[in-house]
Structure formats: structure tokens, C-alpha cells
Short mmCIF file of C-alpha atoms and ligand atoms in Angstrom, two decimals:
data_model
loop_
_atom_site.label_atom_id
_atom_site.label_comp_id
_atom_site.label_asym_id
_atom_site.label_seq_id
_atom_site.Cartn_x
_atom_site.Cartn_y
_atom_site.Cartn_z
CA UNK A 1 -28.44 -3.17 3.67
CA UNK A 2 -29.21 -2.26 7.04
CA UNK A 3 -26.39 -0.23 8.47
CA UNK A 4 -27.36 -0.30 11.76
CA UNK A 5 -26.26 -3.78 13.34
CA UNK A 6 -22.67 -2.79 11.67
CA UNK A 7 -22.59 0.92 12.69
CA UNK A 8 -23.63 -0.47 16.79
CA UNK A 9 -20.74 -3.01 16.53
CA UNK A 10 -18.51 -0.39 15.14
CA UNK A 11 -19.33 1.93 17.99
CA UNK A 12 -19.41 -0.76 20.88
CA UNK A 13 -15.38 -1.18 19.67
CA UNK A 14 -14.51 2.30 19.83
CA UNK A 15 -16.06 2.10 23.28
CA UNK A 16 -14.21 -0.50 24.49
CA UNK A 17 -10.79 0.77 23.33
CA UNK A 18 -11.75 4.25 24.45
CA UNK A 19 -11.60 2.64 27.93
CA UNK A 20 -8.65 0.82 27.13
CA UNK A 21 -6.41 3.63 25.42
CA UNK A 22 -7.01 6.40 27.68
CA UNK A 23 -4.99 6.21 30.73
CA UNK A 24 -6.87 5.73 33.80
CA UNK A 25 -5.67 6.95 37.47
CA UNK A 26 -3.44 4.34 38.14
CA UNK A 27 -1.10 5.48 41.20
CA UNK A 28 0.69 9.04 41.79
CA UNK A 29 3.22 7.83 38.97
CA UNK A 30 0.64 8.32 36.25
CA UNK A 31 -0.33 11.73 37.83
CA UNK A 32 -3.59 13.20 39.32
CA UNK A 33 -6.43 10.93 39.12
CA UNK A 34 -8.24 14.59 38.42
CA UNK A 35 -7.05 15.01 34.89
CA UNK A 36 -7.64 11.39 33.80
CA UNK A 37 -11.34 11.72 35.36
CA UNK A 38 -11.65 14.66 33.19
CA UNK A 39 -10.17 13.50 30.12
CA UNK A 40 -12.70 10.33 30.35
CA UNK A 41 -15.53 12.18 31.87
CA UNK A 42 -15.76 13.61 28.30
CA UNK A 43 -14.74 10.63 26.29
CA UNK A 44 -16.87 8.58 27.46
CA UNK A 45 -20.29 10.68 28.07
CA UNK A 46 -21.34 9.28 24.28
CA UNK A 47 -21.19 10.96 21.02
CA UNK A 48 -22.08 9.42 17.77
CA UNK A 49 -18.22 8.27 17.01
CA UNK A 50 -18.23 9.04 13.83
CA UNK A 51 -14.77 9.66 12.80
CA UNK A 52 -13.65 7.21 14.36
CA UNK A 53 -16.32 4.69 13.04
CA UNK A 54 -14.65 6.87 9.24
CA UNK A 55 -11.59 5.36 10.12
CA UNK A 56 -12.07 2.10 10.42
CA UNK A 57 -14.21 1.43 7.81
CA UNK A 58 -12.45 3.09 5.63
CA UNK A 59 -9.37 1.14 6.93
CA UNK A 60 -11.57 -1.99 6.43
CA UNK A 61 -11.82 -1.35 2.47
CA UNK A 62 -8.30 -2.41 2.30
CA UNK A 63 -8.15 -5.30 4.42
CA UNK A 64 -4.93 -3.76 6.83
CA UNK A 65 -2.88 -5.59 8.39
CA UNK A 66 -1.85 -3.57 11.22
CA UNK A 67 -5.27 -2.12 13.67
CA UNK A 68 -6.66 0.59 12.92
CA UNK A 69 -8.12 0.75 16.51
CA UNK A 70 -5.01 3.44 18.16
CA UNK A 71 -5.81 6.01 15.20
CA UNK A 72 -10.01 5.37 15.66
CA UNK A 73 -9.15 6.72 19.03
CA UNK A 74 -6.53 9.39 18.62
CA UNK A 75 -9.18 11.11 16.15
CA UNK A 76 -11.86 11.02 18.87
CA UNK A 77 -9.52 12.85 21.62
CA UNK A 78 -8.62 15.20 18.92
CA UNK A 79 -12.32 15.63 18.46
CA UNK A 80 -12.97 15.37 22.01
CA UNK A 81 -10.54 18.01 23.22
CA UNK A 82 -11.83 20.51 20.60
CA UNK A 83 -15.59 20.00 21.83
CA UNK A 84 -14.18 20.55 25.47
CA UNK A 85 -12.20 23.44 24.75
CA UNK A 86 -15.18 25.00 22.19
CA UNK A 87 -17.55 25.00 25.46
CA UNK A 88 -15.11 27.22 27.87
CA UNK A 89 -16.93 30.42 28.78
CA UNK A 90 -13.74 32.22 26.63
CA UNK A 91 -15.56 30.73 23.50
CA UNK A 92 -18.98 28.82 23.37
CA UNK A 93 -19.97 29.26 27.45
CA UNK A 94 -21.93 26.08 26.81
CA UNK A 95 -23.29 24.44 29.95
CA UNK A 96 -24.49 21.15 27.84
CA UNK A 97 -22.64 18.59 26.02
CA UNK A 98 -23.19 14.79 24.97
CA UNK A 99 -26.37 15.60 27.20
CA UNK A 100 -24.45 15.58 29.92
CA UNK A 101 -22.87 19.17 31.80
CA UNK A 102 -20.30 20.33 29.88
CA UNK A 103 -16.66 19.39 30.99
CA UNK A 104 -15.65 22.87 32.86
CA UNK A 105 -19.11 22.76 34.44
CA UNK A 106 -18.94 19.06 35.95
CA UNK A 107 -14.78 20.01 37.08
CA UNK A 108 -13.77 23.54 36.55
CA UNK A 109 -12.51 25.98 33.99
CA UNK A 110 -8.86 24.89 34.58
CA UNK A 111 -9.19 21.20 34.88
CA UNK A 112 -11.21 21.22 31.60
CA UNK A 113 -8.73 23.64 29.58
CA UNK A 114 -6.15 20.91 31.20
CA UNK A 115 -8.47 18.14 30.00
CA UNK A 116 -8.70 19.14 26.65
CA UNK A 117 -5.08 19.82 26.33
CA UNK A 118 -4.12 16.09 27.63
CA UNK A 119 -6.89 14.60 25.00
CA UNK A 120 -4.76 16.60 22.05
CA UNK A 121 -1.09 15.21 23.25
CA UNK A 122 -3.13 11.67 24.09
CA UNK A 123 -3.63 11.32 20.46
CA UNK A 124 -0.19 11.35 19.40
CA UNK A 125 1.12 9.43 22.22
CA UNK A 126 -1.40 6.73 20.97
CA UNK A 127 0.09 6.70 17.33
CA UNK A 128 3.19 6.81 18.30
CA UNK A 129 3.33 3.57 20.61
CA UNK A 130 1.09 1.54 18.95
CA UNK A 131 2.22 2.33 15.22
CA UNK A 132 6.04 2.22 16.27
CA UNK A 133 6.56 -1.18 14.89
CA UNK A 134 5.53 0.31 11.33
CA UNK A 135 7.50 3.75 11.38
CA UNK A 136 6.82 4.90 7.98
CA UNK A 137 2.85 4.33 8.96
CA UNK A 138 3.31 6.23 12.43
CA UNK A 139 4.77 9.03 10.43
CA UNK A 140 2.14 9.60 7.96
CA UNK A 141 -0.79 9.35 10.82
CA UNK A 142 1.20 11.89 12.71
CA UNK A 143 1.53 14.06 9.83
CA UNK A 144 -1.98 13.78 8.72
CA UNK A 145 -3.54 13.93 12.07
CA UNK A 146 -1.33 17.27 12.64
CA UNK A 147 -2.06 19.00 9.99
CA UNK A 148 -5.47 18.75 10.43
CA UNK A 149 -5.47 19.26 13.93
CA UNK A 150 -3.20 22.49 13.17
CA UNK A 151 -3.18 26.22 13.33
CA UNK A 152 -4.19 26.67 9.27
CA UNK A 153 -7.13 23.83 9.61
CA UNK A 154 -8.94 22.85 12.78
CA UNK A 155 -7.78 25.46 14.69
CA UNK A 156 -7.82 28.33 11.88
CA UNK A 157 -11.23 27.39 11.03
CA UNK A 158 -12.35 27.76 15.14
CA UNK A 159 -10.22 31.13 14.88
CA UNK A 160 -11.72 32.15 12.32
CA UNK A 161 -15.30 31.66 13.52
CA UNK A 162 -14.54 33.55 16.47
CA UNK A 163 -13.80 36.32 14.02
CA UNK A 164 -16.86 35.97 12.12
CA UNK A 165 -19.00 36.07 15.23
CA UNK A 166 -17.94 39.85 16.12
CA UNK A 167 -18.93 41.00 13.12
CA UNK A 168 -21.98 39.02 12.53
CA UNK A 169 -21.58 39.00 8.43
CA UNK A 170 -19.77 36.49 7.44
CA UNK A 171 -19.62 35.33 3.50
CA UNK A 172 -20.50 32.25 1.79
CA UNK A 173 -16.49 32.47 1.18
CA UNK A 174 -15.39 33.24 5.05
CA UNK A 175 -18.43 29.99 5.99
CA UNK A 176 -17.06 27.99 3.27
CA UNK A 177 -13.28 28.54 4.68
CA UNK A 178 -14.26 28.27 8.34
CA UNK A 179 -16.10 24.86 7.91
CA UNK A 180 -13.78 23.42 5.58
CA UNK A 181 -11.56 24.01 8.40
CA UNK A 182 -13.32 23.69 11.36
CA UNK A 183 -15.53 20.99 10.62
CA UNK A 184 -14.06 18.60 7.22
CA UNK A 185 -11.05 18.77 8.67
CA UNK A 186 -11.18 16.00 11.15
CA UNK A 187 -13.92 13.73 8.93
CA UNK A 188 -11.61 14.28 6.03
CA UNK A 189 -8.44 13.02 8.73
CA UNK A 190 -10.43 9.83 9.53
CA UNK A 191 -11.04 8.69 6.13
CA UNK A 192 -7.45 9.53 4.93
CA UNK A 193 -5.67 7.98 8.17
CA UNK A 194 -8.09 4.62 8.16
CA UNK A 195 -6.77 4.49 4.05
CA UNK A 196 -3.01 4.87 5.33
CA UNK A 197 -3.62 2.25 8.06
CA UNK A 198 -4.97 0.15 5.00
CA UNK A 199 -1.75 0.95 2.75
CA UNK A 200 -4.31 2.29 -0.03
CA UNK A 201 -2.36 3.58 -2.92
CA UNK A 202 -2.09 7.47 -3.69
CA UNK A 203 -5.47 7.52 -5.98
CA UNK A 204 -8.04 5.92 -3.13
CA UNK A 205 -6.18 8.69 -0.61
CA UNK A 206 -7.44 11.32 -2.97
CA UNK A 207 -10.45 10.16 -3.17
CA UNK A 208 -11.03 9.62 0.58
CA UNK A 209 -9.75 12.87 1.41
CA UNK A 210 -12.04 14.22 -1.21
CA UNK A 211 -15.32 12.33 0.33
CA UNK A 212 -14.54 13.32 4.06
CA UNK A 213 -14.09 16.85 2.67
CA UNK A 214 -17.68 17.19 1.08
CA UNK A 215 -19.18 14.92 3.93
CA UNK A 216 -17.72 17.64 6.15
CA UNK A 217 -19.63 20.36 4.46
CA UNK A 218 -22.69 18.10 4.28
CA UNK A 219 -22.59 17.83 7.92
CA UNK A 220 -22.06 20.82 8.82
CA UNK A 221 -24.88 21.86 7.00
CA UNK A 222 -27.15 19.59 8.40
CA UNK A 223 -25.57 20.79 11.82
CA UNK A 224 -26.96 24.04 11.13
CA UNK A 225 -30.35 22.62 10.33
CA UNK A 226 -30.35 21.12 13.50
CA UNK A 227 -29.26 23.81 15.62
CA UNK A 228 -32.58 25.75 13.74
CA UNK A 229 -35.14 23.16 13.84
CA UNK A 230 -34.05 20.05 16.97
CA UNK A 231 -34.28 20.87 20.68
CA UNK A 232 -31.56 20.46 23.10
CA UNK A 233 -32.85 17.04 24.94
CA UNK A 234 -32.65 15.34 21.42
CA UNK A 235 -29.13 17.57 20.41
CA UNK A 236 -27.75 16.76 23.82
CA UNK A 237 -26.22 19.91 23.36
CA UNK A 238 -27.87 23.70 23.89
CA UNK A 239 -30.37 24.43 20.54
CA UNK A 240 -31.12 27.24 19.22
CA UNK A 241 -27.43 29.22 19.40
CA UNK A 242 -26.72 30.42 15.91
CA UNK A 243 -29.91 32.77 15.83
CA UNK A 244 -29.63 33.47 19.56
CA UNK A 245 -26.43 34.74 18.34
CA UNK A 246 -27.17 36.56 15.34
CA UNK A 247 -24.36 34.03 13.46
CA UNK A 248 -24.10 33.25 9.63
CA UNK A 249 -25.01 30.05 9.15
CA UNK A 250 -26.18 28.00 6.09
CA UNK A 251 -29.53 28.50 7.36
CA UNK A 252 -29.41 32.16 7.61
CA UNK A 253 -27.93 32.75 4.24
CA UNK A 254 -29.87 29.99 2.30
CA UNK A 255 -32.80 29.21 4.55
CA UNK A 256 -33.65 26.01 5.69
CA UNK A 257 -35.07 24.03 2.39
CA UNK A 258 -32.03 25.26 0.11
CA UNK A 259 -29.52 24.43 3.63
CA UNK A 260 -31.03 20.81 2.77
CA UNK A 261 -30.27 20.92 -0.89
CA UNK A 262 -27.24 22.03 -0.80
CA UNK A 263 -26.32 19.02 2.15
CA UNK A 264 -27.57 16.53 -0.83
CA UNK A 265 -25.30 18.25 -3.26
CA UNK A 266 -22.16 17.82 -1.19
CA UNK A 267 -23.66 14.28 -0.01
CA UNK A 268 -23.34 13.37 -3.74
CA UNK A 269 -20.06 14.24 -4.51
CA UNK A 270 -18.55 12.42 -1.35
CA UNK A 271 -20.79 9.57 -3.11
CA UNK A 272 -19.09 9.63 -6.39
CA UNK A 273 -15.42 9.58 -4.26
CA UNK A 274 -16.67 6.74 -2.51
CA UNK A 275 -18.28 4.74 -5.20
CA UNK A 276 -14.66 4.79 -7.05
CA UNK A 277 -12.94 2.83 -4.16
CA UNK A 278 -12.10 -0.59 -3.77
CA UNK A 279 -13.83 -3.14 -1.10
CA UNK A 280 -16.69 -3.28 -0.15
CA UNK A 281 -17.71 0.51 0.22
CA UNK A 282 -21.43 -0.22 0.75
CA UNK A 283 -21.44 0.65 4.37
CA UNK A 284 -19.90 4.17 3.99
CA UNK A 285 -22.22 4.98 1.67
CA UNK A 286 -24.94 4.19 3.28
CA UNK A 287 -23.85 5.81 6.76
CA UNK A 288 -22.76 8.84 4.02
CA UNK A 289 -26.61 8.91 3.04
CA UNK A 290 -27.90 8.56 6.16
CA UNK A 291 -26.27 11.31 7.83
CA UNK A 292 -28.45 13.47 5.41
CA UNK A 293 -31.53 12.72 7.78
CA UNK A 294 -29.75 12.52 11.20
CA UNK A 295 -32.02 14.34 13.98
CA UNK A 296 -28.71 14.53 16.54
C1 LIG B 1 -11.56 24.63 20.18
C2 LIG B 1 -9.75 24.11 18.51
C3 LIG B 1 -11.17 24.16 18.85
C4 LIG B 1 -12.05 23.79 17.91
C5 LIG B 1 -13.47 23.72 18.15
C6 LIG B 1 -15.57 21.16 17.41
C7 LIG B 1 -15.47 22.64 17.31
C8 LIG B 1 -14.17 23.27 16.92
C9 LIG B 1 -16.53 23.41 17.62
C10 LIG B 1 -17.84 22.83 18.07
C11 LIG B 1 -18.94 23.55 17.39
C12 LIG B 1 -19.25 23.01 16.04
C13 LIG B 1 -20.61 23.23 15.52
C14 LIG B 1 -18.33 22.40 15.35
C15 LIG B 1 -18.55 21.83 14.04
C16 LIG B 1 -18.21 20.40 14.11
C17 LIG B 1 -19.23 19.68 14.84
C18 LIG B 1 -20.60 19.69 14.34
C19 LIG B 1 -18.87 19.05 15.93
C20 LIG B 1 -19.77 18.20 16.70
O1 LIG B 1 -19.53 16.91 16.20
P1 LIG B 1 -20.51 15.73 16.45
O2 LIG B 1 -21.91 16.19 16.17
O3 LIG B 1 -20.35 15.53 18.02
O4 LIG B 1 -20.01 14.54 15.71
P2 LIG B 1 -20.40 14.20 18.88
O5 LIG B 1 -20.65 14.68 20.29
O6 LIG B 1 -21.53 13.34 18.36
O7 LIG B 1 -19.07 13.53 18.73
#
């Protein structure tokens, strides 16, 4: 099977409702045309898409009935407004994002701490409109998409990296923590909310939540790997930071070979999850393996 027809019509979908989801200036009512230029400025400069290309074909293996489309998006300005906020001179100073300059440097500081904040409340106003006619549903996205969003996951895990940096010697324990955090949260969210859109019963949520939480590690792995080995035209984002900064990475505890292993190792497992749902789960397996040997 050759993922990558289905992967490009996955993506050219996400596109389209990205541009149809996220307000626009329309008019003083809607507010400043500033902080919609902002919000879609980083939106729309690219990114792989890849949670919410989890969602819906994970939603897919259950044949919904309702779109899955409004929760696609609402993970990507989740994950957009954490890359935008992650690249403020307060955290990551990063001047280079989706190969394009990073939000704060194209606006400024302000408009891109605003930007990022509208992306995070843009995500629940999208699940709550378009899921309102299914309330039960709307609840549970909220409630997943929350939680992982939240203070003890996505945001504890960023916390806690910040933490880690000062003191440059982090554990396999504190890594493990921050990543499962930081990173699985949101790919672990996209396969559990595209299996709730889908009405999957409690034992394929377990299972999904399981796969997007080793997936998570494998790609953050692999993130590391790339941050070590790719440049920054390929990355479209700066190369080379984790040494630069002294930080504990996979690659600096394990080197670079054994970073690779252990990506396979958590590749499998999400594998085994996967292979136990119903559908047809060929395509996430394949995009599962094939994130193993993604260069961006
Ligand atoms: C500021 C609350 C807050 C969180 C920031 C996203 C993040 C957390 C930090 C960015 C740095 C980093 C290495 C995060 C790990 C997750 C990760 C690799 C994000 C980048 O995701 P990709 O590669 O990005 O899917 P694109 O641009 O392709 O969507």
C-alpha cells in the first residue's frame, strides 16, 4: 500500500477546513483583523498535520456518522498555539518555524502570545458548535481535548522541560514524564477523539490511547534524532538546539543508533494497539511505520 496518495488527500482536507474553521477578519464585529492574521499566519504556513490526519483516520475505522473534520482542526490550533507560544523569546527564542519566521517575529511578541491564546479557546469553540447537535459527543471531545491540553499533561510536560533545561541533567524518568506529556499527549488526543467521533466502544479507546501514547514517544525520539543529524532548511525549524543547549535528550543519553532502536521499540507496541482494531487499520500502520524514517 502506498500511503502517500491517501496521506496528500488527508492533508489537502485539513487544509481546506483550516481555512474554513478559523475565523477570518470579517468586519470590526469579529474583532481586529490583526489577531485573525496571526492566528492563520501560523495555521496555515504548513506542518505535516499529523494529528489531525490521527484523527480522522482513526475516526474512519469506525465508519462515524457525525464529521470528524471540527475536532481534526481543534487538535491542530491546540498544536498550533503550543508551537507559537514554545517559540516566544520567554521560552524557545526561535526565529524559524514551518520554514517560515516564527509567529512573534513576522507580528510581535504580544500579538503572537495573543495568537496563540485565541488558537487554544478556537479549539473549543469549534467542538462546541459543530458537535452541539450530539451533546454527549461534544462533552467527551471537550473533556479529552482538555485534559490533554491541561496543566498535568501538555502544559506540565512544557513546564517541566523548562525545569529540566536549568539544570541540564535530566533522567530517563524526568524525559520519559516530560515527553509523555509534552509530546504523546496531543497524538494520543487525536487518536482517542477521532475513536469518540467514531462511537468506538471502551476496548478500541484503550487501545488508541495506548498507540498514540507509544507513537508519541517514538516521535519524539525520532525528533531528537533530527534535531542531531537534519539541518534547518529541511526541519523548517532551527537544527541543532538540544546540544547548542547542553539539553537531555534521547540522543544524549542513548546516542544516536540506540535513540533509533528504542523509536522501533515504541513503534512496535503502538503496532500491536493498532493491529487489534477494527476497520481497515492498514493506513495507520503504515503512516505509524513510516514516521520511523521521517527526515522533517
Ligand atoms: C507552550 C504549552 C506549550 C507547549 C509547547 C509543542 C511544544 C510544547 C514544544 C515544541 C518543541 C517540541 C520539540 C515539542 C515536541 C513535540 C513536537 C515535536 C512538536 C512539533 O510537532 P511537528 O513536528 O510539527 O508535528 P509540525 O510543524 O509539522 O506540525
Amino acid at each position: 500500500m502506498d500511503i502517500s496518495i491517501k496521506l496528500n488527500q488527508l492533508i489537502a482536507q485539513v487544509e481546506t477546513a483550516i481555512d474554513q474553521l478559523v475565523p477570518r477578519y470579517a468586519g470590526e464585529d469579529a474583532g481586529p483583523a490583526r489577531i485573525h492574521d496571526a492566528m492563520r499566519y501560523s495555521l496555515q504556513a504548513g506542518g505535516k498535520r499529523l494529528r489531525p490526519v490521527f484523527v480522522l483516520s482513526s475516526a474512519a475505522l469506525f465508519r462515524p456518522i457525525v464529521s470528524a473534520i471540527p475536532a481534526a482542526i481543534a487538535l491542530e490550533c491546540i498544536h498550533t498555539y503550543s508551537l507559537v507560544h514554545d517559540d516566544l523569546p520567554c521560552m524557545d527564542n526561535d526565529d524559524l518555524r514551518r520554514g517560515r519566521p516564527t509567529a512573534h517575529r513576522q507580528f510581535d511578541e504580544a500579538t503572537a502570545l495573543l495568537a496563540g491564546d485565541a488558537l487554544l479557546t478556537q479549539a473549543f469553540v469549534l467542538l462546541a458548535t459543530h458537535y452541539s447537535a450530539t451533546p454527549r459527543l461534544a462533552t467527551a471531545l471537550v473533556a479529552e481535548l482538555a485534559d490533554a491540553a491541561s496543566g498535568s499533561r501538555l502544559v506540565g510536560g512544557q513546564m517541566q522541560d523548562l525545569l529540566a533545561e536549568k539544570k541540564n541533567n535530566a533522567s530517563a524518568a524526568e524525559l520519559d514524564y516530560i515527553h509523555l506529556n509534552k509530546t504523546a499527549a496531543m497524538l494520543e488526543a487525536s487518536l482517542v477523539m477521532g475513536g469518540l467521533v467514531g462511537e468506538a466502544d471502551s476496548t478500541s479507546l484503550a487501545n488508541l490511547r495506548s498507540a498514540g501514547r507509544h507513537l508519541g514517544l517514538a516521535f519524539q525520539i525520532i525528533d531528537d534524532v533530527l534535531d542531531a543529524t537534519a539541518d534547518s532548511a529541511t526541519l523548517g525549524k532551527t537544527a541543532g538546539k538540544d546540544a547548542k543547549a547542553g539539553k537531555t535528550t534521547y540522543v544524549s543519553l542513548h546516542g544516536i543508533a540506540t535513540a533509533r532502536q528504542l523509536a522501533q521499540e515504541q513503534t512496535d507496541a503502538a503496532l500491536s494497539c493498532l493491529r487489534s482494531l477494527p476497520g481497515e487499520t492498514e493506513f495507520l500502520i503504515q503512516l505509524a511505520q513510516a514516521l520511523l524514517t521521517r527526515v522533517k
